[in-house]
mmCIF file of C-alpha atoms in Angstrom:
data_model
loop_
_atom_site.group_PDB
_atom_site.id
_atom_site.type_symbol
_atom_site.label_atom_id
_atom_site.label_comp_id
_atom_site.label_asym_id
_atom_site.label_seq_id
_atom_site.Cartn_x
_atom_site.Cartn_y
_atom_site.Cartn_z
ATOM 1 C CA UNK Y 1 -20.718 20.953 32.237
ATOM 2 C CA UNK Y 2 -20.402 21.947 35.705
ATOM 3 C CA UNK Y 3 -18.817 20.866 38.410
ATOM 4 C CA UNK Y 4 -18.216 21.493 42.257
ATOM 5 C CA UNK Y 5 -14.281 20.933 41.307
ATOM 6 C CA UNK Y 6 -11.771 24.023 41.822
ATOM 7 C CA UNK Y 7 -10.500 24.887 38.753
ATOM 8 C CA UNK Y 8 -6.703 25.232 38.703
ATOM 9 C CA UNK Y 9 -5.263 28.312 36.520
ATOM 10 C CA UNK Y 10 -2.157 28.492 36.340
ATOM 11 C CA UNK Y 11 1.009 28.469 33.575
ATOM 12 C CA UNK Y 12 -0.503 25.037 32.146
ATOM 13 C CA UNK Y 13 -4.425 25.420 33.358
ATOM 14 C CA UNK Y 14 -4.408 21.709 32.997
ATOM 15 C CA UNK Y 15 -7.263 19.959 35.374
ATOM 16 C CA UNK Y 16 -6.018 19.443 39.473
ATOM 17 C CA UNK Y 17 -4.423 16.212 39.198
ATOM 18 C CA UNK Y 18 -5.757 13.443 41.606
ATOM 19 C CA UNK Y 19 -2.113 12.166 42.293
ATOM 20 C CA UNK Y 20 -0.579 15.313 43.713
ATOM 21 C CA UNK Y 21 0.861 15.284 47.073
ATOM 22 C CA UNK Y 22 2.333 17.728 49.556
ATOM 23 C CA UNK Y 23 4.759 17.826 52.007
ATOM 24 C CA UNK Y 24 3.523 18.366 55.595
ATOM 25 C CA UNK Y 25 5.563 20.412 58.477
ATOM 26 C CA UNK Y 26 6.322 20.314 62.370
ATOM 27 C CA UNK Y 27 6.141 24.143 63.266
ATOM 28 C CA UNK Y 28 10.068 23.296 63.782
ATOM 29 C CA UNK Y 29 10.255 22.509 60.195
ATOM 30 C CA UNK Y 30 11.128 18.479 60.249
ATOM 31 C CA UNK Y 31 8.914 16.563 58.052
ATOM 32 C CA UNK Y 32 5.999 14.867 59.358
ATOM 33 C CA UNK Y 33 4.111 13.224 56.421
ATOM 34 C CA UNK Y 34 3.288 13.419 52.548
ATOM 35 C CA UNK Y 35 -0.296 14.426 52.324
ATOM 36 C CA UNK Y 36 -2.911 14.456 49.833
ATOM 37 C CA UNK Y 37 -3.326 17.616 48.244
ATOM 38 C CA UNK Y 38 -7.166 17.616 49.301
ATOM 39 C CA UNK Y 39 -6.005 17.476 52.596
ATOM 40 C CA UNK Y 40 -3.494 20.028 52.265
ATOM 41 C CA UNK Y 41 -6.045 22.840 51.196
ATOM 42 C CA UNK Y 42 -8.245 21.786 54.281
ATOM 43 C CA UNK Y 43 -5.205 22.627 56.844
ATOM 44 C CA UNK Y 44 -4.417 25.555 54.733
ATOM 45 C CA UNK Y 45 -8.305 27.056 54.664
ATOM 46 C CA UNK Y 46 -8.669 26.162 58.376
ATOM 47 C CA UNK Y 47 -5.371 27.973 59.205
ATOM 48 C CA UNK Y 48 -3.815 25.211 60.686
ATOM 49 C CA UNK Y 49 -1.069 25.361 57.766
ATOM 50 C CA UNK Y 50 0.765 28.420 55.647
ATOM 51 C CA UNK Y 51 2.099 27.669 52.154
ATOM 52 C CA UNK Y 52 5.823 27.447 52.349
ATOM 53 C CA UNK Y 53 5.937 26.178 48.491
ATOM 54 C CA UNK Y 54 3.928 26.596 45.570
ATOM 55 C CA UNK Y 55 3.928 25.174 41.897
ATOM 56 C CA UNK Y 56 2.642 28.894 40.639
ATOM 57 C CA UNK Y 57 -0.909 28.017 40.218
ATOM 58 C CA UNK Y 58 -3.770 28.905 41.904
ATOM 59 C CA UNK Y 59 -7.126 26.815 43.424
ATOM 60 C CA UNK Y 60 -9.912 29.190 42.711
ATOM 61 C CA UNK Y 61 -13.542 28.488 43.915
ATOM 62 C CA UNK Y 62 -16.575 30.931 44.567
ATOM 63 C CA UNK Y 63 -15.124 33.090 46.919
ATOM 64 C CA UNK Y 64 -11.626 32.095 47.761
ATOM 65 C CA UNK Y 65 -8.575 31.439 45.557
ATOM 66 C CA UNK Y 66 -5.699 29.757 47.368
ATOM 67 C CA UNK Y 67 -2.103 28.731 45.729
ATOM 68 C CA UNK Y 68 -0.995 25.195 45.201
ATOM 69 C CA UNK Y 69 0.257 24.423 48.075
ATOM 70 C CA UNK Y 70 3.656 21.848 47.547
ATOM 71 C CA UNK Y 71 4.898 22.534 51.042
ATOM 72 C CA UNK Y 72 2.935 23.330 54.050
ATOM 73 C CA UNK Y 73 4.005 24.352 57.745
ATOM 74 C CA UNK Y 74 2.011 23.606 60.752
ATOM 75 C CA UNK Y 75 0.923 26.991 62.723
ATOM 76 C CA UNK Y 76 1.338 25.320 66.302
ATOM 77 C CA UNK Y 77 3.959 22.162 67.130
ATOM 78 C CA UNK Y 78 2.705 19.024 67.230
ATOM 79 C CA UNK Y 79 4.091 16.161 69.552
ATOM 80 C CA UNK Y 80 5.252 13.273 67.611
ATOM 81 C CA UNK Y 81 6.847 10.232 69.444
ATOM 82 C CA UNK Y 82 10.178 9.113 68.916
ATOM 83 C CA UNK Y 83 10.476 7.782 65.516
ATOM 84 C CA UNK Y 84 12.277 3.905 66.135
ATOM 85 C CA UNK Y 85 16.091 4.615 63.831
ATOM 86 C CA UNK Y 86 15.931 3.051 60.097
ATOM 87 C CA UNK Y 87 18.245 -0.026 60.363
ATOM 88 C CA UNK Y 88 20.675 -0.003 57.771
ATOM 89 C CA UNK Y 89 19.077 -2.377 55.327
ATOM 90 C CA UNK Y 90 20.091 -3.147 51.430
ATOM 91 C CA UNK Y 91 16.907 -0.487 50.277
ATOM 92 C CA UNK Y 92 17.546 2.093 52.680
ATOM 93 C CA UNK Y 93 21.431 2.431 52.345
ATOM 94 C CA UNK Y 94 20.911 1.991 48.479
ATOM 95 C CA UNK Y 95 18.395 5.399 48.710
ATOM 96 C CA UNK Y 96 20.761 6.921 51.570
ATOM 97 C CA UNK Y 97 24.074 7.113 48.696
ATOM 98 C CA UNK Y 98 21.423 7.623 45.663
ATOM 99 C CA UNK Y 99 22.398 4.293 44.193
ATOM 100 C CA UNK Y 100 25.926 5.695 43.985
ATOM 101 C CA UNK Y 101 28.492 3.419 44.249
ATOM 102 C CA UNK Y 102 30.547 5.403 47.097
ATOM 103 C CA UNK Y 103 34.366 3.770 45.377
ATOM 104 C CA UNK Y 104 33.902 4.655 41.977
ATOM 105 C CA UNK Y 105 30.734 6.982 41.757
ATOM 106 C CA UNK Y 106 29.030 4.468 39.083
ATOM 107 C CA UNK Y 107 25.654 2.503 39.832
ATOM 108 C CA UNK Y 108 25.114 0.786 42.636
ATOM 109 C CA UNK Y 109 23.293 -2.456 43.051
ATOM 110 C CA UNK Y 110 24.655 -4.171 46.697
ATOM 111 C CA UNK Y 111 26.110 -3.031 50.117
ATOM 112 C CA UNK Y 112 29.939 -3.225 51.164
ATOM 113 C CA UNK Y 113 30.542 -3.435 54.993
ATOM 114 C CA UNK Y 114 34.094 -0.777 55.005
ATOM 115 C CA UNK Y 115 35.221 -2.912 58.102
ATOM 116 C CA UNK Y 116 34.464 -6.770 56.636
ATOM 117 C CA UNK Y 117 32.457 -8.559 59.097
ATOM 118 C CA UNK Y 118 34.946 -10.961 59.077
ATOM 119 C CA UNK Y 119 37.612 -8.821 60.446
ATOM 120 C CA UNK Y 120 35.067 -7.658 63.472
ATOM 121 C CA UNK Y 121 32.946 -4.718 61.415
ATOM 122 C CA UNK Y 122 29.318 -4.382 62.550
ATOM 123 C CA UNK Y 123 26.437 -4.274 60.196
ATOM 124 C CA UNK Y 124 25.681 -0.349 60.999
ATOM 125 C CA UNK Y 125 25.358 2.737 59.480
ATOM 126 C CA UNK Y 126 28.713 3.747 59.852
ATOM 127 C CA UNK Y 127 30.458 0.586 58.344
ATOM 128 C CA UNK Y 128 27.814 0.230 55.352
ATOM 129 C CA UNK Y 129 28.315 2.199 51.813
ATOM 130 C CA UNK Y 130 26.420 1.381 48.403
ATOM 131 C CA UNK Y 131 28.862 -0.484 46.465
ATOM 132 C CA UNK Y 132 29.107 -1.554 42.323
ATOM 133 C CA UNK Y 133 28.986 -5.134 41.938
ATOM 134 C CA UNK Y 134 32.735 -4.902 40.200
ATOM 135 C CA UNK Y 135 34.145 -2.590 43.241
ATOM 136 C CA UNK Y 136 32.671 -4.760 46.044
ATOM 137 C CA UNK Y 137 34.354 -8.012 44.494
ATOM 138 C CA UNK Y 138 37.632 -6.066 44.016
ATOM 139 C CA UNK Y 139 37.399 -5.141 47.605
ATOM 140 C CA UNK Y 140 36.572 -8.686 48.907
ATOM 141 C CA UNK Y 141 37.465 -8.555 52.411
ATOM 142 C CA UNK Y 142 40.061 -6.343 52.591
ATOM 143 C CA UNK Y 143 40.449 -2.726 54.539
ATOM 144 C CA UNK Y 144 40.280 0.295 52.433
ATOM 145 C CA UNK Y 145 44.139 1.423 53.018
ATOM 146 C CA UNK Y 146 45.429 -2.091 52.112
ATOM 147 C CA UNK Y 147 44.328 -1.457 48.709
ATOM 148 C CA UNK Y 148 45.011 2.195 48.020
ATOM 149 C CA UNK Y 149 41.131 3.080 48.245
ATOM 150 C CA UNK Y 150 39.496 5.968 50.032
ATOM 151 C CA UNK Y 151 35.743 7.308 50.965
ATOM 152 C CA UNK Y 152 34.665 10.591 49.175
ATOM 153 C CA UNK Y 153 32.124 10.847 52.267
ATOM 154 C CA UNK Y 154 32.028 9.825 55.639
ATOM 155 C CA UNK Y 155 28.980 7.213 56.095
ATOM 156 C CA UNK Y 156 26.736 7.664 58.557
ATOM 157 C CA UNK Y 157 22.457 7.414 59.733
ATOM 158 C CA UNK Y 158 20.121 9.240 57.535
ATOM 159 C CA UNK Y 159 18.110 11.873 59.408
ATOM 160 C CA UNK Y 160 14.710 11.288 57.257
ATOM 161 C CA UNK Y 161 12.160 7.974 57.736
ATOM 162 C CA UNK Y 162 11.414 5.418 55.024
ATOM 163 C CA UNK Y 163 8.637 7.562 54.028
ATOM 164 C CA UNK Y 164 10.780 10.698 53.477
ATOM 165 C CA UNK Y 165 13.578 8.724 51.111
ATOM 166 C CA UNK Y 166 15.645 10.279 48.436
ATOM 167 C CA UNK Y 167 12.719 8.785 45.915
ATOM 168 C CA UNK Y 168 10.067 11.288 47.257
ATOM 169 C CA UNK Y 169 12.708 14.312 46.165
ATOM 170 C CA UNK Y 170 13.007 13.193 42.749
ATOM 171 C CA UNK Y 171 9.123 13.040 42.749
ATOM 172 C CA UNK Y 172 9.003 16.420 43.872
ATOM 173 C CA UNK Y 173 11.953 18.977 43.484
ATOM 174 C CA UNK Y 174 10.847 21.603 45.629
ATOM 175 C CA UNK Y 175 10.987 19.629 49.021
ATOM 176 C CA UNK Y 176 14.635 18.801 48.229
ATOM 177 C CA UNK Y 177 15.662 21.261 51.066
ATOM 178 C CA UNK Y 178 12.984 20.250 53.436
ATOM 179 C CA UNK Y 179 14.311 16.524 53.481
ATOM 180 C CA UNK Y 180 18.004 17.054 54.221
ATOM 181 C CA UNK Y 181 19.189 13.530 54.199
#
């Protein structure tokens, strides 16, 4: 049977997978947007993109064969507008410490304010951690000194969008170092 499909070779020559994504670039290298890989191979063919990352295989058709692209970097800068700041909500400072509970390093399932709101902390990126449900009850309302605790890290904004969260690096390993959190 034959059809007008590229055929991927490659270490596992299994069929192109519908699902797989990659990982567009500014010519300044800062993330722009997770594209299909359909997409990825039209940028890449028109020379509006060079393959920064590949998986190893290759897209082969009648006259061309071009690697998988993973990661792709514009040719020329595009203009993007300023990008509104992610507000420091449960989700996104959750996937900003990895679900790490920043007092005790186990799982995290809730938000601590450092500063308690009811001693004047705001509700930013600086005074918000990921916090075990056991540490942020032994904390209560208290200030890290008066209870012998300290930060391994100093909290603060993530540089990457909702879009661009910690999930999308355990989905792909090899844009890891593109999305520098």
């Amino acid at each position: 049977m034959l059809t007008n499909a590229p055929e991927v070779v490659g270490p596992t020559r299994s069929p192109l997978a519908s699902s797989a994504r990659t990982l567009l670039l500014n010519a300044s290298m800062e993330p722009l947007c997770i594209l299909p890989l359909k997409r990825a191979v039209m940028l890449v063919m028109s020379g509006k993109a060079t393959v920064l990352e590949t998986d190893g295989r290759q897209l082969h058709a009648e006259h061309v064969s071009v690697p998988l692209p993973v990661v792709l970097c514009l040719t020329r800068y595009v203009h993007v507008p300023v990008r509104r700041p992610v507000p420091p909500t449960r989700r996104t400072v959750l996937a900003r410490d990895s679900h790490r509970c920043a007092y005790c390093g186990g799982g995290a399932d809730t938000v601590d304010h450092v500063h308690p709101r009811s001693r004047g902390g705001r509700h930013e990126w600086s005074n918000v951690v990921a916090a075990c449900v056991r540490c942020n009850h032994r904390k209560a309302d208290r200030l890290l000194h008066e209870i012998g605790w300290e930060l391994s890290f100093t909290p603060r904004a993530p540089r990457w969008s909702v879009a661009f969260g910690t999930a999308a690096t355990r989905a792909e390993p090899l844009w890891s170092q593109y999305l520098v959190a």
